XYZ file of C-alpha atoms in Angstrom:
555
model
C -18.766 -32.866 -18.690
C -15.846 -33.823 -17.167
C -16.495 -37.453 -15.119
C -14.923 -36.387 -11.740
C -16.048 -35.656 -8.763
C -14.967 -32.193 -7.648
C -13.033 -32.488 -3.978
C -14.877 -30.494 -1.140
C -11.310 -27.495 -0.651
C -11.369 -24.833 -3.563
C -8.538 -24.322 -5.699
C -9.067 -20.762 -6.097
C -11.765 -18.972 -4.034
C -12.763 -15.235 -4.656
C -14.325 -13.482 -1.821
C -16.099 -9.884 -2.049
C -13.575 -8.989 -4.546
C -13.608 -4.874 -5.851
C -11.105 -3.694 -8.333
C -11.159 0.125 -8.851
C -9.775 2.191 -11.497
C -5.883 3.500 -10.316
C -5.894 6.603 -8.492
C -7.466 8.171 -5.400
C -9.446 6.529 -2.923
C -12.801 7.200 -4.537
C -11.811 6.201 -7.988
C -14.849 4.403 -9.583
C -15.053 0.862 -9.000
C -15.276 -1.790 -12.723
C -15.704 -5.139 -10.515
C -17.974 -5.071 -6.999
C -18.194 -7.713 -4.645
C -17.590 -10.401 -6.765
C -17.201 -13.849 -4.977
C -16.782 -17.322 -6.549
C -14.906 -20.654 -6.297
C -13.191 -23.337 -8.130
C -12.568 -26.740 -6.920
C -10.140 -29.674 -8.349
C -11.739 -31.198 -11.620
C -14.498 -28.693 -11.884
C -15.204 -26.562 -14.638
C -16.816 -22.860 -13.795
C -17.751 -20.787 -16.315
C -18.026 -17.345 -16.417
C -20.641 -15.757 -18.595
C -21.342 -11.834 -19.527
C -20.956 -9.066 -22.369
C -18.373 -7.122 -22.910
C -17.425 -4.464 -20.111
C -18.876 -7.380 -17.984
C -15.615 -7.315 -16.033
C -14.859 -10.797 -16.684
C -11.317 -10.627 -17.859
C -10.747 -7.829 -15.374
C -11.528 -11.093 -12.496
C -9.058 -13.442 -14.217
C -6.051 -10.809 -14.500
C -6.884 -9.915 -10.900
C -6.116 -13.965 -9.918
C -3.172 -13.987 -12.063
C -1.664 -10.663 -10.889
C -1.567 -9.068 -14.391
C -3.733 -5.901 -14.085
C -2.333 -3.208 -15.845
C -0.085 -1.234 -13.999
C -1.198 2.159 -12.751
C -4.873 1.735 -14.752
C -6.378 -0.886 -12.245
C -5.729 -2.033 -8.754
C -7.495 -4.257 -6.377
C -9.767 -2.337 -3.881
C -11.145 -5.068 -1.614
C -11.997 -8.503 -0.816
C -9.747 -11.369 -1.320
C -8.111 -13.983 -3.871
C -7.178 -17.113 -2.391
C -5.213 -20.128 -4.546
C -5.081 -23.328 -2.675
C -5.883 -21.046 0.340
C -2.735 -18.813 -0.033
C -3.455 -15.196 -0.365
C -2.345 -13.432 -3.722
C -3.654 -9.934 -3.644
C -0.611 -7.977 -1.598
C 1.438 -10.923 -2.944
C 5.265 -9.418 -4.281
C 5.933 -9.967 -7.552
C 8.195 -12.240 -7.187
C 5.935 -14.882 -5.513
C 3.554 -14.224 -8.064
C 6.335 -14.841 -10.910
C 6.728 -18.469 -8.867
C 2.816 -18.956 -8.934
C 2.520 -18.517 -12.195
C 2.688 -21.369 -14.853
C 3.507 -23.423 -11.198
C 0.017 -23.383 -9.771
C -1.629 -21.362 -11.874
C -1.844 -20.399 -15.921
C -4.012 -18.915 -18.403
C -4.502 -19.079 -21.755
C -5.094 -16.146 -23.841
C -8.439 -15.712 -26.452
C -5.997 -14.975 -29.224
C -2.625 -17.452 -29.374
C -0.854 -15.077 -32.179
C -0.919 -12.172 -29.854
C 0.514 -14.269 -26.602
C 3.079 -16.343 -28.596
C 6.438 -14.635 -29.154
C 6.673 -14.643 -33.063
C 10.186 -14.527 -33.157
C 10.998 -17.465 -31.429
C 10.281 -21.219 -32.020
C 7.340 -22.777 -30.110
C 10.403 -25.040 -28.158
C 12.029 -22.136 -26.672
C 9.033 -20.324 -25.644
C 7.576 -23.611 -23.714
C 11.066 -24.114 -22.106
C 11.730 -21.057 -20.864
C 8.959 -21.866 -18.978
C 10.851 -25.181 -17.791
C 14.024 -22.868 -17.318
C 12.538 -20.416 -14.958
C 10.889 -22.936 -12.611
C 12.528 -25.783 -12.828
C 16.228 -27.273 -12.357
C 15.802 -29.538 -15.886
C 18.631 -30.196 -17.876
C 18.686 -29.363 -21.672
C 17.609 -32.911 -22.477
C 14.926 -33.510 -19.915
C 13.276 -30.361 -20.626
C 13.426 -31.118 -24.324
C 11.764 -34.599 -23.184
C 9.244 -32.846 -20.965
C 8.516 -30.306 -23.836
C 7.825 -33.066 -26.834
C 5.428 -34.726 -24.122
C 3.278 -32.203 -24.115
C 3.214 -31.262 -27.430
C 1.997 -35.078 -27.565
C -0.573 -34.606 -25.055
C -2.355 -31.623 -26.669
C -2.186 -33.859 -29.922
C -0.199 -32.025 -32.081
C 1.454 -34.042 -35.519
C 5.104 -34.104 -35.668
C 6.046 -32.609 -32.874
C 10.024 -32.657 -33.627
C 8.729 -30.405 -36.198
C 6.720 -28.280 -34.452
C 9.141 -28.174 -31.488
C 11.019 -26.080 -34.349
C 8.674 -23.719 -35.593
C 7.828 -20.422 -35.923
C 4.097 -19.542 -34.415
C 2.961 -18.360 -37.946
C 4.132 -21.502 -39.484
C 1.309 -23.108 -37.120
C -2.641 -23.010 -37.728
C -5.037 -21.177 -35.639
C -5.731 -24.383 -33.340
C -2.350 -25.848 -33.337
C -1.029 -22.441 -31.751
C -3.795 -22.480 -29.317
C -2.658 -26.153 -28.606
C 0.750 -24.428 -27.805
C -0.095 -21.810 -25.573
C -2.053 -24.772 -23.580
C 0.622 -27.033 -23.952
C 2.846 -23.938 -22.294
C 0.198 -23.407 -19.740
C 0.097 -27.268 -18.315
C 4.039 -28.380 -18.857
C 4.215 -27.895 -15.137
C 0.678 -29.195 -14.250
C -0.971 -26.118 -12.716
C -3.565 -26.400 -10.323
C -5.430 -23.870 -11.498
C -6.392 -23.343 -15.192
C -7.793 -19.610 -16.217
C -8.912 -19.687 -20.038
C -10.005 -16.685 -21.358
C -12.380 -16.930 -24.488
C -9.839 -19.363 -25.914
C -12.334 -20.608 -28.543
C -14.093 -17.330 -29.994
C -12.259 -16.892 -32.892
C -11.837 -20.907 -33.788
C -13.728 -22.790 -36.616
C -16.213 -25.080 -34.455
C -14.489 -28.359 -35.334
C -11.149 -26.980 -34.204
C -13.365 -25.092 -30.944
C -15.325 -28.636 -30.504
C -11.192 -30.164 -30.486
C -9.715 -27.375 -28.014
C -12.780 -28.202 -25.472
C -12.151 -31.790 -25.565
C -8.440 -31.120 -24.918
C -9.405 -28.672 -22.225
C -11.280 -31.791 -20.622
C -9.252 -34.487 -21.401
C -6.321 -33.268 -19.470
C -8.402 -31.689 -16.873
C -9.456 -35.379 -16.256
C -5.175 -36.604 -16.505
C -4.654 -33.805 -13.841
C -7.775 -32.671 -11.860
C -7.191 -29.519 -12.887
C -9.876 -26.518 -11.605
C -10.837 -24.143 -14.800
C -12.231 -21.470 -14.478
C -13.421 -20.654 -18.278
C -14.635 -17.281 -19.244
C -16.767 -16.499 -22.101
C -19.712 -14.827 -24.146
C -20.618 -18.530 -25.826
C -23.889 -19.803 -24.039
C -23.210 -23.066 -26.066
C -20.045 -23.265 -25.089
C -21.120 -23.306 -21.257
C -23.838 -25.835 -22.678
C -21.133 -28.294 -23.482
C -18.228 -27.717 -20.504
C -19.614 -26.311 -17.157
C -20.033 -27.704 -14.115
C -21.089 -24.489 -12.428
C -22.048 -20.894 -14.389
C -21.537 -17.345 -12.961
C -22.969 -14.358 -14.416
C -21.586 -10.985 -14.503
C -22.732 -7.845 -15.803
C -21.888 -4.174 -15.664
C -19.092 -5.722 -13.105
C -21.058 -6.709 -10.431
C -22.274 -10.838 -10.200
C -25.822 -11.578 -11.319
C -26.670 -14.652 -10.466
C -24.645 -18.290 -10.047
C -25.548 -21.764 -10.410
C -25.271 -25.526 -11.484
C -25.321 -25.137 -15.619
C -28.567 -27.350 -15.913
C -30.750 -24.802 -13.420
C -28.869 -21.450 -15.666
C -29.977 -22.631 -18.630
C -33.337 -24.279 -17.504
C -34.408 -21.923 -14.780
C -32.200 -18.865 -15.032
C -33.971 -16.167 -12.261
C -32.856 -12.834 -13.047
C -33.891 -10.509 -16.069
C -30.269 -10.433 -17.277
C -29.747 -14.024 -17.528
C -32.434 -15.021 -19.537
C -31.942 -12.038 -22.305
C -28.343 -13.274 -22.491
C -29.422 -16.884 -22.857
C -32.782 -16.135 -24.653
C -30.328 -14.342 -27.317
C -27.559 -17.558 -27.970
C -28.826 -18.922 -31.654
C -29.381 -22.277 -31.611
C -29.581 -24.619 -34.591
C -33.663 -24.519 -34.948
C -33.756 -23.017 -38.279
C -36.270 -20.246 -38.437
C -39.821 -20.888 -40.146
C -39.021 -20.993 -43.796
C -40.176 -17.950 -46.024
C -42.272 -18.313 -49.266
C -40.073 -18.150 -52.193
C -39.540 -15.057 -54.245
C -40.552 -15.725 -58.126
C -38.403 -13.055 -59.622
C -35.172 -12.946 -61.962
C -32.080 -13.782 -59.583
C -29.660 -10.653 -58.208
C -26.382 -12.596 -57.881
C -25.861 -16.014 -60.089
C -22.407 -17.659 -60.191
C -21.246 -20.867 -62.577
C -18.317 -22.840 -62.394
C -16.392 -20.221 -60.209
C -13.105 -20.860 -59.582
C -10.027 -19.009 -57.948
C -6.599 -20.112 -58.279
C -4.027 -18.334 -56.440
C 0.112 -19.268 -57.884
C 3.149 -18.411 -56.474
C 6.803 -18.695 -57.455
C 9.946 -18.467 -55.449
C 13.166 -18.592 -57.149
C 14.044 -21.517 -59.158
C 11.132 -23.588 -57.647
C 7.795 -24.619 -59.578
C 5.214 -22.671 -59.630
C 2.820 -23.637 -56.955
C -0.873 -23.431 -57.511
C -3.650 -23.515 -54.528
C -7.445 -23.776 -55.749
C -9.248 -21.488 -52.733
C -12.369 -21.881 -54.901
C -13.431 -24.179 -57.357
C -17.183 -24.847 -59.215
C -18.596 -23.000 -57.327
C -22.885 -22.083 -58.665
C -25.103 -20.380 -56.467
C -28.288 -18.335 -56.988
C -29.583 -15.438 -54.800
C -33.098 -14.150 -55.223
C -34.049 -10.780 -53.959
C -35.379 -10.348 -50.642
C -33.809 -13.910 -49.679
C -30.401 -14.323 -47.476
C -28.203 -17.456 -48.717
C -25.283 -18.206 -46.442
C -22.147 -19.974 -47.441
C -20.746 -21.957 -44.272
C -17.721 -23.689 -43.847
C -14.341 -23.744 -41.916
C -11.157 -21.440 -42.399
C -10.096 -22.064 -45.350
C -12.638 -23.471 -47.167
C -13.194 -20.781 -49.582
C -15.929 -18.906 -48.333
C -14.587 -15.632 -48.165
C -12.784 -16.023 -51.355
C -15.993 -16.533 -53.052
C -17.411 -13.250 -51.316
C -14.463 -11.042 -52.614
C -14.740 -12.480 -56.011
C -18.786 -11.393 -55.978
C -17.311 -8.199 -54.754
C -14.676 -8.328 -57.653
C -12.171 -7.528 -55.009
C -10.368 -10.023 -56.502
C -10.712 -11.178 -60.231
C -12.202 -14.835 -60.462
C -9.840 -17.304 -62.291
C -12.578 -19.414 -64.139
C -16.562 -18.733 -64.266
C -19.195 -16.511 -64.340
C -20.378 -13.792 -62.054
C -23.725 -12.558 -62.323
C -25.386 -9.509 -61.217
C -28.724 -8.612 -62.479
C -27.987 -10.488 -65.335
C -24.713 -9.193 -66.103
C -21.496 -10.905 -66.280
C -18.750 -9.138 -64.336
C -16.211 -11.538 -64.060
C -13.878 -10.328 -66.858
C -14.711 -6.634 -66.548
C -12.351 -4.073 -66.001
C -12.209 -1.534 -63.065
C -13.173 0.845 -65.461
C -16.238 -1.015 -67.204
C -16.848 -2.515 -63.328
C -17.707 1.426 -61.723
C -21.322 1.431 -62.670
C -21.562 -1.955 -60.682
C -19.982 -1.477 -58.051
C -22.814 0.528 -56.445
C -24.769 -2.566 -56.721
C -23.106 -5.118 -54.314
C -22.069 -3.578 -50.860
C -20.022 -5.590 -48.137
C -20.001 -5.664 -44.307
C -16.669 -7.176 -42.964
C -16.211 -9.001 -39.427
C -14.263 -5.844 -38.105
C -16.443 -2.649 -38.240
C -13.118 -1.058 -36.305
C -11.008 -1.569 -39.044
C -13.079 -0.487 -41.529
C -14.552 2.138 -40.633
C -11.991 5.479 -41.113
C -11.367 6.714 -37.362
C -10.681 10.003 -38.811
C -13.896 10.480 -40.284
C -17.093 11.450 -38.880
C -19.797 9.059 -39.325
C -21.646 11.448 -41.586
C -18.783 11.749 -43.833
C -18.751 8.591 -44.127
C -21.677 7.447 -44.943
C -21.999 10.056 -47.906
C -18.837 9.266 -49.031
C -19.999 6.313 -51.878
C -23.009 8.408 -52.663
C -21.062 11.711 -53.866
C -18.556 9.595 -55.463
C -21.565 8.358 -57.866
C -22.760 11.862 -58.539
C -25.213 12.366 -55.237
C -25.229 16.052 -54.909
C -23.688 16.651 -50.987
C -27.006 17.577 -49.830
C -28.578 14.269 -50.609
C -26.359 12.451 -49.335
C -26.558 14.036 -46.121
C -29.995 13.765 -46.231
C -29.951 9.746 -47.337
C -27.638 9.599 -44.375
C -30.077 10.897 -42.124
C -33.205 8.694 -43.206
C -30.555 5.609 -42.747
C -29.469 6.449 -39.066
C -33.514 5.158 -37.564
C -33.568 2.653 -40.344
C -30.307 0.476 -38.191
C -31.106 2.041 -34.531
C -29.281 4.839 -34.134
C -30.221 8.171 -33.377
C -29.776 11.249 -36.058
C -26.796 12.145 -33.482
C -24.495 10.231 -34.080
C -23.866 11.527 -37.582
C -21.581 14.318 -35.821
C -19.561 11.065 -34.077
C -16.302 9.381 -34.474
C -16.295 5.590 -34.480
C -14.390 5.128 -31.204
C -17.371 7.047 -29.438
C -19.449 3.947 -30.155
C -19.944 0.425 -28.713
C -19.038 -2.522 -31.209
C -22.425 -3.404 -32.083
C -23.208 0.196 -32.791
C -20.188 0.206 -34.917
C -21.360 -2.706 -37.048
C -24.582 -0.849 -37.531
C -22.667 2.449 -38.968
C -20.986 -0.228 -41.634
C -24.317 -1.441 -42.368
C -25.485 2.094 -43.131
C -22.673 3.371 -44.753
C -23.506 -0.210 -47.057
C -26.929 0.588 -47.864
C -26.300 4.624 -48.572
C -25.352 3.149 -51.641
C -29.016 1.840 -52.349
C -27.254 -1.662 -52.915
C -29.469 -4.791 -54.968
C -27.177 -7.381 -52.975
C -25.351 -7.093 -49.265
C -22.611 -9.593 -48.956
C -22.315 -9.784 -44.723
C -18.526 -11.604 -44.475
C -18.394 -12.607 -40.764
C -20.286 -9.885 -39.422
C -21.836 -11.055 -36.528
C -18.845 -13.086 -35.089
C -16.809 -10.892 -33.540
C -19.569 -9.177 -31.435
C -21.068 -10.636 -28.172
C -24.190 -12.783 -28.163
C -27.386 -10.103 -27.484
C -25.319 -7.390 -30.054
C -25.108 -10.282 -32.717
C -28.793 -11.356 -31.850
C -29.168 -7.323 -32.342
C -27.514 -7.370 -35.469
C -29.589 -10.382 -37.356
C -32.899 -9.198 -36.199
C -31.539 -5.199 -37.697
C -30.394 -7.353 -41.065
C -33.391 -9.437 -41.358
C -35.783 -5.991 -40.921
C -33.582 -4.310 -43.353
C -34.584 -7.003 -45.620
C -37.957 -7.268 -45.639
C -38.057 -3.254 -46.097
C -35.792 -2.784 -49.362
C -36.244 -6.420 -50.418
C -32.685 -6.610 -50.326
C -30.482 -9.843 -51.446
C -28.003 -10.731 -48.131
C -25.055 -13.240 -49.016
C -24.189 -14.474 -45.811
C -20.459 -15.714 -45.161
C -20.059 -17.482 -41.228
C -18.364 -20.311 -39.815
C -21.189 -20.855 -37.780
C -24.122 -22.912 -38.642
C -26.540 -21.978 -35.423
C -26.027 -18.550 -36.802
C -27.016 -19.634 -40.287
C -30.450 -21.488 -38.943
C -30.971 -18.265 -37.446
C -31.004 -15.841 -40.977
C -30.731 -17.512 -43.987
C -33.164 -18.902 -46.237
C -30.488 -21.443 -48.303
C -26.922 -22.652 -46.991
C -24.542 -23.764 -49.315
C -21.705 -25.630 -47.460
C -18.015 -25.492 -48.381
C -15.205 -27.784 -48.024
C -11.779 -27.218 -49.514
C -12.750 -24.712 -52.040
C -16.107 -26.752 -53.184
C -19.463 -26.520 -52.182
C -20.194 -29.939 -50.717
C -24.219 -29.430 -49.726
C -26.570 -26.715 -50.604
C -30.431 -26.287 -49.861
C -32.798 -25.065 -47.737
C -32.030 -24.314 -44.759
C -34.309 -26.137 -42.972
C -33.233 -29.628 -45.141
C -29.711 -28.973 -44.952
C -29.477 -28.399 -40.895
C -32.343 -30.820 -40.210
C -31.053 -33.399 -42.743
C -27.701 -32.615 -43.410
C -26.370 -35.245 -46.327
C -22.880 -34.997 -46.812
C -20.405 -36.151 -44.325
C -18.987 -32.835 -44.021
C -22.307 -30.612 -43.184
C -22.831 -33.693 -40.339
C -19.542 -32.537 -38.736
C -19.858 -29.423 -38.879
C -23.245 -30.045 -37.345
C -22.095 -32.388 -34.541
C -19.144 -29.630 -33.577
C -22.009 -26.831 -32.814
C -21.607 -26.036 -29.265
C -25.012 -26.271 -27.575
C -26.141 -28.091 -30.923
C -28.875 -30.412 -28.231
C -30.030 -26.466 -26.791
C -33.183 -24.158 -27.827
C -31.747 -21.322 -25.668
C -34.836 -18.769 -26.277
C -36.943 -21.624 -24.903
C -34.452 -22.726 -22.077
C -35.095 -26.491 -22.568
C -33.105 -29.280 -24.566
C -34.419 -29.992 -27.809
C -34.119 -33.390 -30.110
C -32.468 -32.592 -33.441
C -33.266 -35.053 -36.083
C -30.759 -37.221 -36.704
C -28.448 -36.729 -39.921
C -29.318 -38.099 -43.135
C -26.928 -40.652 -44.408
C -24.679 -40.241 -47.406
């Protein structure tokens, strides 16, 4: 928690706010009577699904609904007690980055990727403030100081895709403080981060919020995240305000319905009772796999980068090991070569006893229908043109499964992951995201699969739809005593599903075990950060009390 003591004046203060959708008078309504404040060195935290009308709120402060969609019906949106809705554009342009800024969930999307992080933070200078070439390049390497980036002569120069994932986040906060707002908006800037780079971009959050006595007002899905940061919590849902509080009486004593299902659904790091293992020949083995990608450009050496490297695992049927670890760490890599949607470099792949890390595509068909993925993205990988009944009897007729089958293994599937026989006659964009996910699921097991490699699946998706998700996965299990290979970045999802973790560092597992002895006891140095990064690592959210982790083995 920040250590200041909030002053008594809000920064911002939302009163009875209603935004409607752009039209006539009756149009229907996506935010009601929403009212809330921020005050100097406070942190409030906004909490709810998606739809919740969350982000709707924050564009609403900032003045960046979209034009002719939304439009403010009522109430009022006060910074520093000046009035903003009715405000002309131009005193909103000289707001904006002023006394007020936000930082967007993904940095890729806000960052101009054709021009240098440098310019983009000093056209910020240009526009508002009467610097001179060298003082803003001073004011500009400052910040990049403050928000801890390395080399920041460098960085001043480079593209945003020459960055990682947290340093360009670090930008786009760098660009949001250079003039030391008043009022900080951050809009799920953590959701897609590793938890070591999330755990850094909270601290930095903090740490200048204590420089400045900055007011943030953070929104978010991430119960643990509001575990570690908020002063205050708000809940929406359905665009209306639940319920409001100090964090410790949420999360304790939380008094509507809503609130505790959305808390009551945030996986904590209690790993799950441990199941009896399964004495029966392994479905997936791997030794001593290895991936090397090269590349050459021109005259230059060949460069080599080893994404995976030893890498021996076992997965019994019926049991769900997960492989955790940060970007980068060659986790996914060691999914798509179990997949054989990429060819391993070194070591053996085994499934069902066979080795199928030198076959060809041709000699690698019969297999194929053995080891199904779900990605992180159901969206993307779904076919929008298809029907979801086409789909899902795709794989099946392109193994021989007469059409009426396939239908009719299509149709047995659709109660098996919660969805009614209806939706076969759909389109993916006529379904929610987590309904989505369970479509890929089905169109994974149509294919009657021995193993179900899950890369990501549950991070993109809120809380309750993820808790949704594992409970579908885990019941899927224990019906078809199917093998789940579980790839996530997050380790309170991992206590949450999977029977063995095997942790991965630079391409090399680093820790692997049960479960239970890994995230109770974690060994290696790595696995304990990881560990101490969790957000809401101290929580046991479906009890609503604190809980006392044992403390980490020593190497």
């Amino acid at each position: 928690m920040p250590d200041i003591t909030p002053t008594d004046a809000p920064i911002l203060e939302i009163r009875n706010l209603a935004i409607r959708i752009a039209g006539p008078a009756g149009a229907p309504r996506v935010v009601e009577d929403i009212s809330l404040e921020v005050r100097a060195g406070e942190t409030v935290c906004v909490v709810g699904e998606s739809g919740s009308g969350k982000s709707v709120t924050a564009l609403a402060t900032m003045g960046l609904l979209p034009r002719r969609a939304l439009e403010p019906a009522a109430g009022s949106i006060r910074l520093e007690g000046e009035e903003l809705l009715g405000a002309s554009p131009a005193r909103l342009r000289a707001l904006r980055a002023t006394r007020m800024a936000m930082v967007f969930q993904e940095p890729m999307t806000a960052l101009n990727p054709v021009a240098t992080v440098g310019r983009q933070i000093e056209e910020v200078l240009r526009t508002h403030t009467g610097l001179g070439a060298a003082e803003r390049r001073a004011r500009i390497l400052a910040i990049l100081q403050q928000v801890h980036l390395p080399e920041v002569d460098r960085i001043f120069a480079s593209y945003p895709h020459q960055l990682s994932g947290g340093q360009r986040q670090r930008i786009v906060i760098a660009m949001a403080l250079v003039l030391r707002p008043r009022l900080l908006i951050c809009d799920e800037p953590t959701t897609a981060l590793d938890v070591t780079t999330q755990r850094q971009i909270l601290g930095l959050i903090r740490e200048l919020q204590e420089q400045q006595g900055t007011a943030v007002l953070f929104i978010t899905h991430d119960m643990g995240v509001v575990a570690e940061i908020a002063d205050r919590v708000v809940v929406m849902r359905r665009g209306r305000l639940v319920e409001t509080g100090g964090t410790q009486e949420i999360l304790r004593r939380p008094a509507e319905a809503y609130t505790r299902t959305l808390i009551a659904a945030v996986p904590s790091l209690v790993p799950r009772a441990p199941r009896a293992p399964v004495d029966a020949p392994p479905v997936l083995e791997t030794a001593g796999l290895g991936k090397t990608y090269r590349s050459r450009s021109g005259l230059a050496r060949t460069r080599e980068v080893a994404a995976a490297e030893g890498v021996t695992l076992r997965l019994a049927p019926g049991r769900t090991l997960g492989i955790v670890g940060e970007s980068g760490s060659g986790k996914s890599t060691v999914a798509r070569c179990v997949m054989r949607l990429i060819a391993p470099s070194a070591g053996e792949i085994r499934i069902g006893g066979t080795d199928i890390a030198r076959l060809s595509r041709r000699q690698l068909r019969p297999h194929r229908r053995r080891v199904q993925i779900v990605f992180q993205d159901p969206y993307r990988s779904l076919n929008p043109r298809l029907r979801v009944a086409d789909t899902l009897i795709e794989g099946p007729m392109n193994f021989g499964l007469p059409r009426t089958e396939a239908l009719e293994r299509a149709r047995r599937l659709m109660p098996l992951v919660g969805l009614d026989a209806t939706a076969l006659d759909r389109f993916p964009h006529q379904f929610s995201g987590g309904q989505r996910q369970r479509i890929a699921i089905a169109r994974a097991l149509a294919m009657e699969p021995d193993l179900l490699v899950a890369d990501e699946a549950v991070s993109a998706l809120d809380v309750s739809v993820q808790a949704q998700v594992l409970t579908l996965l885990e019941e899927i299990q224990d019906r078809l005593g199917i093998a789940i290979l579980f790839i996530t970045h997050d380790l309170r999802v991992a206590a949450q599903i999977c029977d063995e973790v095997a942790v991965m560092r630079q391409g090399r597992v680093v820790e692997i075990g049960p479960a239970a002895e890994v995230l109770r006891r974690p060994r290696d140095a790595y696995t304990r950060q990881l560990f101490e990064a969790a957000p809401g690592r101290h929580w046991d959210f479906a009890n609503f009390r604190p809980v006392a982790l044992a403390a980490p083995a020593e190497a």
